[in-house]
């Protein structure tokens, strides 16, 4: 107090004491309502307003701290829109008397064929699968054993290749034991002619031939009656693709076209007949049913085509494909793997250039890949009794102990398990339930209803219904 100046000491002394907020809420008038009255204690807005306006007075007549400085608002005069009278009214627009010429129809070059990304990838894979041909090769000769059951399986590759070492014009030799075939490439036409005259390789009788020309295709025409000769057929056929040869085999005519793809139809003496394209069959062993090798190169003797196991010919087995694990025989054309191999063989045969089988197979698998549903997975999976792997079998639950003991003895051993019975076909239970439902529907319908007789006859209640022997 002694350190203050006289002026500040006077201001400090004259400043009123700080009062509690309750005093200000009760002493000041409400600023929300215009009428003078005490502060509304029940109004939250009034109390909030009073808190903002409460301040401590300062000697000197200055504006209290916390009080907002306000001024009157200036309101602008509202502008009234008055249209100008000096602007002349706009003249009406003249009618469009020009005649526009109709647009010409779009040309074929204006359209672009849209190809999906998956198709683009497959086309790129097939383009990359082409095998580069050696321009020095004049031709190729294929050798197969001519004797029934003949095979190159017991002959080493070097021994078979040594048979062509005496001919310097032989460029390369390729041997496939799985397909039981030997291929030799010649660089000159005289050497190619000499290779076609070979009748024996390493003591094995063989047949030499030239591979099929990729620039030609084969089709079949069915339902040809009469007795026309091959020459008459060739002269009477009219086709968009030139026909090279026509060979009759009963009521079927084999046609060879000078093109990579045969036409859909040909005209024979003015009659249009459909041409079925020759689709190559996949290479499949007739001994074990597996794809990729022939019977002469198979090492699995006596395997069943139906189940893929080795058992007696009189044994009863369940169908189980060794290629796709489906519930069908291995030689069934509906097998997905069989269809895949046929697609690969068709693409390789129709290609104008040699293709890599591995690359084509990868492209076909990518094409046939699809999202499998639960129903499709259950349909193709094996039943529990078909698998022999103990890790894949479901454990057999233990027999439950009966709560009621026999009356003969209070404690006795559980009865022996009954002999295992063959599992019933679920289709029989489904048929039984359907017949019961038809019988109930027939009894529910009135006598004169036309569907009553149909339901009862289908359920086997009325005479004339089919019965099981």
GROMACS .gro file of C-alpha atoms in nm, residues 168-416:
model
  249
  168UNK     CA    1   2.432  -8.622  -9.323
  169UNK     CA    2   2.125  -8.437  -9.452
  170UNK     CA    3   1.923  -8.530  -9.141
  171UNK     CA    4   1.907  -8.209  -8.936
  172UNK     CA    5   1.736  -8.328  -8.615
  173UNK     CA    6   1.576  -8.639  -8.462
  174UNK     CA    7   1.298  -8.623  -8.199
  175UNK     CA    8   1.178  -8.928  -8.003
  176UNK     CA    9   0.865  -8.950  -7.785
  177UNK     CA   10   0.820  -9.275  -7.593
  178UNK     CA   11   0.487  -9.160  -7.447
  179UNK     CA   12   0.339  -9.120  -7.794
  180UNK     CA   13   0.543  -9.402  -7.948
  181UNK     CA   14   0.667  -9.194  -8.240
  182UNK     CA   15   1.001  -9.089  -8.394
  183UNK     CA   16   1.038  -8.775  -8.611
  184UNK     CA   17   1.331  -8.696  -8.841
  185UNK     CA   18   1.390  -8.361  -9.016
  186UNK     CA   19   1.557  -8.356  -9.359
  187UNK     CA   20   1.726  -8.058  -9.521
  188UNK     CA   21   1.695  -8.174  -9.885
  189UNK     CA   22   1.425  -8.337 -10.095
  190UNK     CA   23   1.643  -8.638 -10.191
  191UNK     CA   24   1.707  -8.708  -9.823
  192UNK     CA   25   1.335  -8.673  -9.751
  193UNK     CA   26   1.260  -8.933 -10.020
  194UNK     CA   27   1.517  -9.171  -9.871
  195UNK     CA   28   1.369  -9.135  -9.524
  196UNK     CA   29   1.026  -9.233  -9.656
  197UNK     CA   30   1.170  -9.566  -9.778
  198UNK     CA   31   1.293  -9.678  -9.434
  199UNK     CA   32   1.102  -9.985  -9.309
  200UNK     CA   33   1.297 -10.072  -8.993
  201UNK     CA   34   1.455  -9.883  -8.702
  202UNK     CA   35   1.679 -10.071  -8.459
  203UNK     CA   36   1.513 -10.399  -8.553
  204UNK     CA   37   1.157 -10.261  -8.511
  205UNK     CA   38   0.931 -10.264  -8.820
  206UNK     CA   39   0.805  -9.911  -8.880
  207UNK     CA   40   0.576  -9.719  -9.112
  208UNK     CA   41   0.698  -9.387  -9.252
  209UNK     CA   42   0.468  -9.103  -9.350
  210UNK     CA   43   0.464  -8.727  -9.391
  211UNK     CA   44   0.271  -8.527  -9.126
  212UNK     CA   45  -0.061  -8.374  -9.222
  213UNK     CA   46  -0.046  -8.045  -9.406
  214UNK     CA   47  -0.151  -7.758  -9.182
  215UNK     CA   48  -0.284  -7.567  -9.481
  216UNK     CA   49  -0.561  -7.826  -9.530
  217UNK     CA   50  -0.853  -7.938  -9.315
  218UNK     CA   51  -1.089  -8.234  -9.301
  219UNK     CA   52  -1.468  -8.246  -9.269
  220UNK     CA   53  -1.736  -8.515  -9.282
  221UNK     CA   54  -2.065  -8.511  -9.469
  222UNK     CA   55  -2.331  -8.755  -9.345
  223UNK     CA   56  -2.649  -8.892  -9.498
  224UNK     CA   57  -2.527  -8.945  -9.856
  225UNK     CA   58  -2.740  -9.213 -10.022
  226UNK     CA   59  -2.700  -9.385 -10.356
  227UNK     CA   60  -2.386  -9.533 -10.507
  228UNK     CA   61  -2.184  -9.240 -10.645
  229UNK     CA   62  -1.813  -9.288 -10.698
  230UNK     CA   63  -1.546  -9.068 -10.543
  231UNK     CA   64  -1.489  -8.895 -10.875
  232UNK     CA   65  -1.860  -8.816 -10.916
  233UNK     CA   66  -1.873  -8.682 -10.560
  234UNK     CA   67  -1.574  -8.456 -10.620
  235UNK     CA   68  -1.727  -8.319 -10.941
  236UNK     CA   69  -2.074  -8.264 -10.790
  237UNK     CA   70  -1.960  -8.077 -10.475
  238UNK     CA   71  -1.979  -7.696 -10.470
  239UNK     CA   72  -1.811  -7.524 -10.176
  240UNK     CA   73  -1.675  -7.185 -10.077
  241UNK     CA   74  -1.348  -7.360  -9.982
  242UNK     CA   75  -1.193  -7.570 -10.260
  243UNK     CA   76  -1.231  -7.946 -10.210
  244UNK     CA   77  -0.911  -8.142 -10.267
  245UNK     CA   78  -1.037  -8.498 -10.219
  246UNK     CA   79  -1.361  -8.681 -10.141
  247UNK     CA   80  -1.369  -9.036 -10.006
  248UNK     CA   81  -1.691  -9.223  -9.938
  249UNK     CA   82  -1.727  -9.448  -9.634
  250UNK     CA   83  -2.080  -9.590  -9.649
  251UNK     CA   84  -2.327  -9.303  -9.607
  252UNK     CA   85  -2.048  -9.071  -9.485
  253UNK     CA   86  -1.815  -8.879  -9.715
  254UNK     CA   87  -1.474  -8.762  -9.595
  255UNK     CA   88  -1.383  -8.427  -9.752
  256UNK     CA   89  -1.040  -8.266  -9.758
  257UNK     CA   90  -1.043  -7.888  -9.806
  258UNK     CA   91  -0.766  -7.657  -9.923
  259UNK     CA   92  -0.800  -7.432  -9.618
  260UNK     CA   93  -0.730  -7.431  -9.248
  261UNK     CA   94  -1.104  -7.431  -9.163
  262UNK     CA   95  -1.374  -7.629  -9.350
  263UNK     CA   96  -1.701  -7.452  -9.445
  264UNK     CA   97  -2.025  -7.498  -9.257
  265UNK     CA   98  -2.218  -7.637  -9.557
  266UNK     CA   99  -2.150  -7.765  -9.907
  267UNK     CA  100  -2.378  -7.828 -10.203
  268UNK     CA  101  -2.390  -8.180 -10.348
  269UNK     CA  102  -2.577  -8.181 -10.680
  270UNK     CA  103  -2.785  -7.881 -10.563
  271UNK     CA  104  -2.860  -8.024 -10.216
  272UNK     CA  105  -2.708  -7.836  -9.924
  273UNK     CA  106  -2.557  -8.064  -9.662
  274UNK     CA  107  -2.395  -7.973  -9.333
  275UNK     CA  108  -2.024  -8.042  -9.285
  276UNK     CA  109  -1.905  -8.168  -8.947
  277UNK     CA  110  -1.557  -8.051  -8.862
  278UNK     CA  111  -1.306  -8.321  -8.780
  279UNK     CA  112  -1.203  -8.269  -8.420
  280UNK     CA  113  -0.905  -8.473  -8.304
  281UNK     CA  114  -0.946  -8.696  -8.003
  282UNK     CA  115  -0.707  -8.652  -7.710
  283UNK     CA  116  -0.430  -8.903  -7.659
  284UNK     CA  117  -0.562  -9.147  -7.398
  285UNK     CA  118  -0.441  -9.488  -7.289
  286UNK     CA  119  -0.697  -9.764  -7.335
  287UNK     CA  120  -0.533  -9.969  -7.063
  288UNK     CA  121  -0.526  -9.736  -6.762
  289UNK     CA  122  -0.742  -9.447  -6.886
  290UNK     CA  123  -0.485  -9.173  -6.823
  291UNK     CA  124  -0.431  -8.892  -7.070
  292UNK     CA  125  -0.104  -8.808  -7.241
  293UNK     CA  126   0.027  -9.149  -7.348
  294UNK     CA  127  -0.086  -9.439  -7.565
  295UNK     CA  128  -0.155  -9.800  -7.472
  296UNK     CA  129   0.177  -9.935  -7.603
  297UNK     CA  130   0.371  -9.704  -7.368
  298UNK     CA  131   0.160  -9.780  -7.058
  299UNK     CA  132   0.322  -9.947  -6.758
  300UNK     CA  133   0.004  -9.999  -6.553
  301UNK     CA  134  -0.117 -10.342  -6.653
  302UNK     CA  135  -0.470 -10.450  -6.574
  303UNK     CA  136  -0.607 -10.123  -6.433
  304UNK     CA  137  -0.983 -10.077  -6.460
  305UNK     CA  138  -1.110  -9.790  -6.678
  306UNK     CA  139  -1.413  -9.747  -6.455
  307UNK     CA  140  -1.250  -9.709  -6.113
  308UNK     CA  141  -0.877  -9.692  -6.194
  309UNK     CA  142  -0.792  -9.978  -5.956
  310UNK     CA  143  -0.641 -10.322  -6.019
  311UNK     CA  144  -0.899 -10.595  -5.961
  312UNK     CA  145  -1.060 -10.888  -6.135
  313UNK     CA  146  -1.273 -10.833  -6.441
  314UNK     CA  147  -1.584 -10.977  -6.268
  315UNK     CA  148  -1.559 -10.744  -5.967
  316UNK     CA  149  -1.821 -10.472  -5.923
  317UNK     CA  150  -1.673 -10.124  -5.881
  318UNK     CA  151  -1.793  -9.768  -5.855
  319UNK     CA  152  -1.712  -9.517  -6.129
  320UNK     CA  153  -1.415  -9.299  -6.038
  321UNK     CA  154  -1.219  -9.104  -6.298
  322UNK     CA  155  -0.842  -9.122  -6.257
  323UNK     CA  156  -0.801  -8.786  -6.436
  324UNK     CA  157  -1.048  -8.553  -6.260
  325UNK     CA  158  -1.160  -8.769  -5.961
  326UNK     CA  159  -1.519  -8.742  -6.078
  327UNK     CA  160  -1.796  -9.001  -6.053
  328UNK     CA  161  -1.764  -9.134  -6.406
  329UNK     CA  162  -1.540  -9.363  -6.607
  330UNK     CA  163  -1.206  -9.239  -6.735
  331UNK     CA  164  -1.308  -9.268  -7.102
  332UNK     CA  165  -1.628  -9.064  -7.059
  333UNK     CA  166  -1.630  -8.768  -7.304
  334UNK     CA  167  -1.803  -8.550  -7.043
  335UNK     CA  168  -1.489  -8.551  -6.826
  336UNK     CA  169  -1.354  -8.194  -6.780
  337UNK     CA  170  -0.995  -8.308  -6.831
  338UNK     CA  171  -1.095  -8.498  -7.145
  339UNK     CA  172  -1.263  -8.187  -7.285
  340UNK     CA  173  -0.956  -7.981  -7.195
  341UNK     CA  174  -0.721  -8.219  -7.377
  342UNK     CA  175  -0.951  -8.221  -7.678
  343UNK     CA  176  -0.949  -7.841  -7.686
  344UNK     CA  177  -0.568  -7.847  -7.679
  345UNK     CA  178  -0.552  -8.100  -7.963
  346UNK     CA  179  -0.801  -7.898  -8.171
  347UNK     CA  180  -0.605  -7.574  -8.131
  348UNK     CA  181  -0.278  -7.740  -8.218
  349UNK     CA  182  -0.426  -7.908  -8.526
  350UNK     CA  183  -0.598  -7.592  -8.655
  351UNK     CA  184  -0.297  -7.363  -8.606
  352UNK     CA  185  -0.114  -7.269  -8.928
  353UNK     CA  186   0.221  -7.297  -8.749
  354UNK     CA  187   0.351  -7.554  -8.497
  355UNK     CA  188   0.264  -7.467  -8.138
  356UNK     CA  189   0.415  -7.562  -7.805
  357UNK     CA  190   0.185  -7.810  -7.634
  358UNK     CA  191   0.280  -7.685  -7.289
  359UNK     CA  192   0.197  -7.322  -7.376
  360UNK     CA  193  -0.134  -7.416  -7.542
  361UNK     CA  194  -0.233  -7.627  -7.244
  362UNK     CA  195  -0.161  -7.340  -7.006
  363UNK     CA  196  -0.372  -7.104  -7.220
  364UNK     CA  197  -0.663  -7.351  -7.230
  365UNK     CA  198  -0.654  -7.399  -6.854
  366UNK     CA  199  -0.661  -7.023  -6.805
  367UNK     CA  200  -0.958  -7.005  -7.040
  368UNK     CA  201  -1.155  -7.281  -6.871
  369UNK     CA  202  -1.085  -7.153  -6.520
  370UNK     CA  203  -1.404  -7.043  -6.347
  371UNK     CA  204  -1.543  -6.987  -6.003
  372UNK     CA  205  -1.678  -7.316  -5.875
  373UNK     CA  206  -1.994  -7.310  -5.671
  374UNK     CA  207  -2.053  -7.522  -5.364
  375UNK     CA  208  -2.296  -7.743  -5.556
  376UNK     CA  209  -2.039  -7.810  -5.829
  377UNK     CA  210  -1.772  -7.891  -5.571
  378UNK     CA  211  -2.001  -8.135  -5.391
  379UNK     CA  212  -2.100  -8.293  -5.722
  380UNK     CA  213  -1.742  -8.360  -5.830
  381UNK     CA  214  -1.605  -8.465  -5.490
  382UNK     CA  215  -1.579  -8.829  -5.402
  383UNK     CA  216  -1.804  -8.995  -5.145
  384UNK     CA  217  -1.647  -9.084  -4.815
  385UNK     CA  218  -1.631  -9.455  -4.891
  386UNK     CA  219  -1.439  -9.403  -5.217
  387UNK     CA  220  -1.121  -9.264  -5.066
  388UNK     CA  221  -0.858  -9.484  -4.907
  389UNK     CA  222  -0.656  -9.210  -4.739
  390UNK     CA  223  -0.714  -9.234  -4.362
  391UNK     CA  224  -0.645  -8.864  -4.328
  392UNK     CA  225  -0.936  -8.779  -4.561
  393UNK     CA  226  -1.189  -9.019  -4.407
  394UNK     CA  227  -1.433  -8.902  -4.144
  395UNK     CA  228  -1.388  -9.091  -3.815
  396UNK     CA  229  -1.663  -9.335  -3.727
  397UNK     CA  230  -1.847  -9.219  -3.412
  398UNK     CA  231  -1.843  -9.451  -3.112
  399UNK     CA  232  -2.170  -9.634  -3.035
  400UNK     CA  233  -2.383  -9.466  -2.773
  401UNK     CA  234  -2.447  -9.658  -2.451
  402UNK     CA  235  -2.812  -9.728  -2.382
  403UNK     CA  236  -2.956  -9.571  -2.068
  404UNK     CA  237  -3.194  -9.866  -2.011
  405UNK     CA  238  -3.019 -10.186  -1.898
  406UNK     CA  239  -3.169 -10.526  -1.980
  407UNK     CA  240  -3.379 -10.691  -1.708
  408UNK     CA  241  -3.178 -11.014  -1.700
  409UNK     CA  242  -2.873 -10.862  -1.533
  410UNK     CA  243  -2.809 -10.519  -1.384
  411UNK     CA  244  -2.473 -10.488  -1.558
  412UNK     CA  245  -2.406 -10.646  -1.893
  413UNK     CA  246  -2.183 -10.584  -2.190
  414UNK     CA  247  -2.325 -10.383  -2.477
  415UNK     CA  248  -2.472 -10.592  -2.759
  416UNK     CA  249  -2.261 -10.665  -3.060
   0.00000   0.00000   0.00000
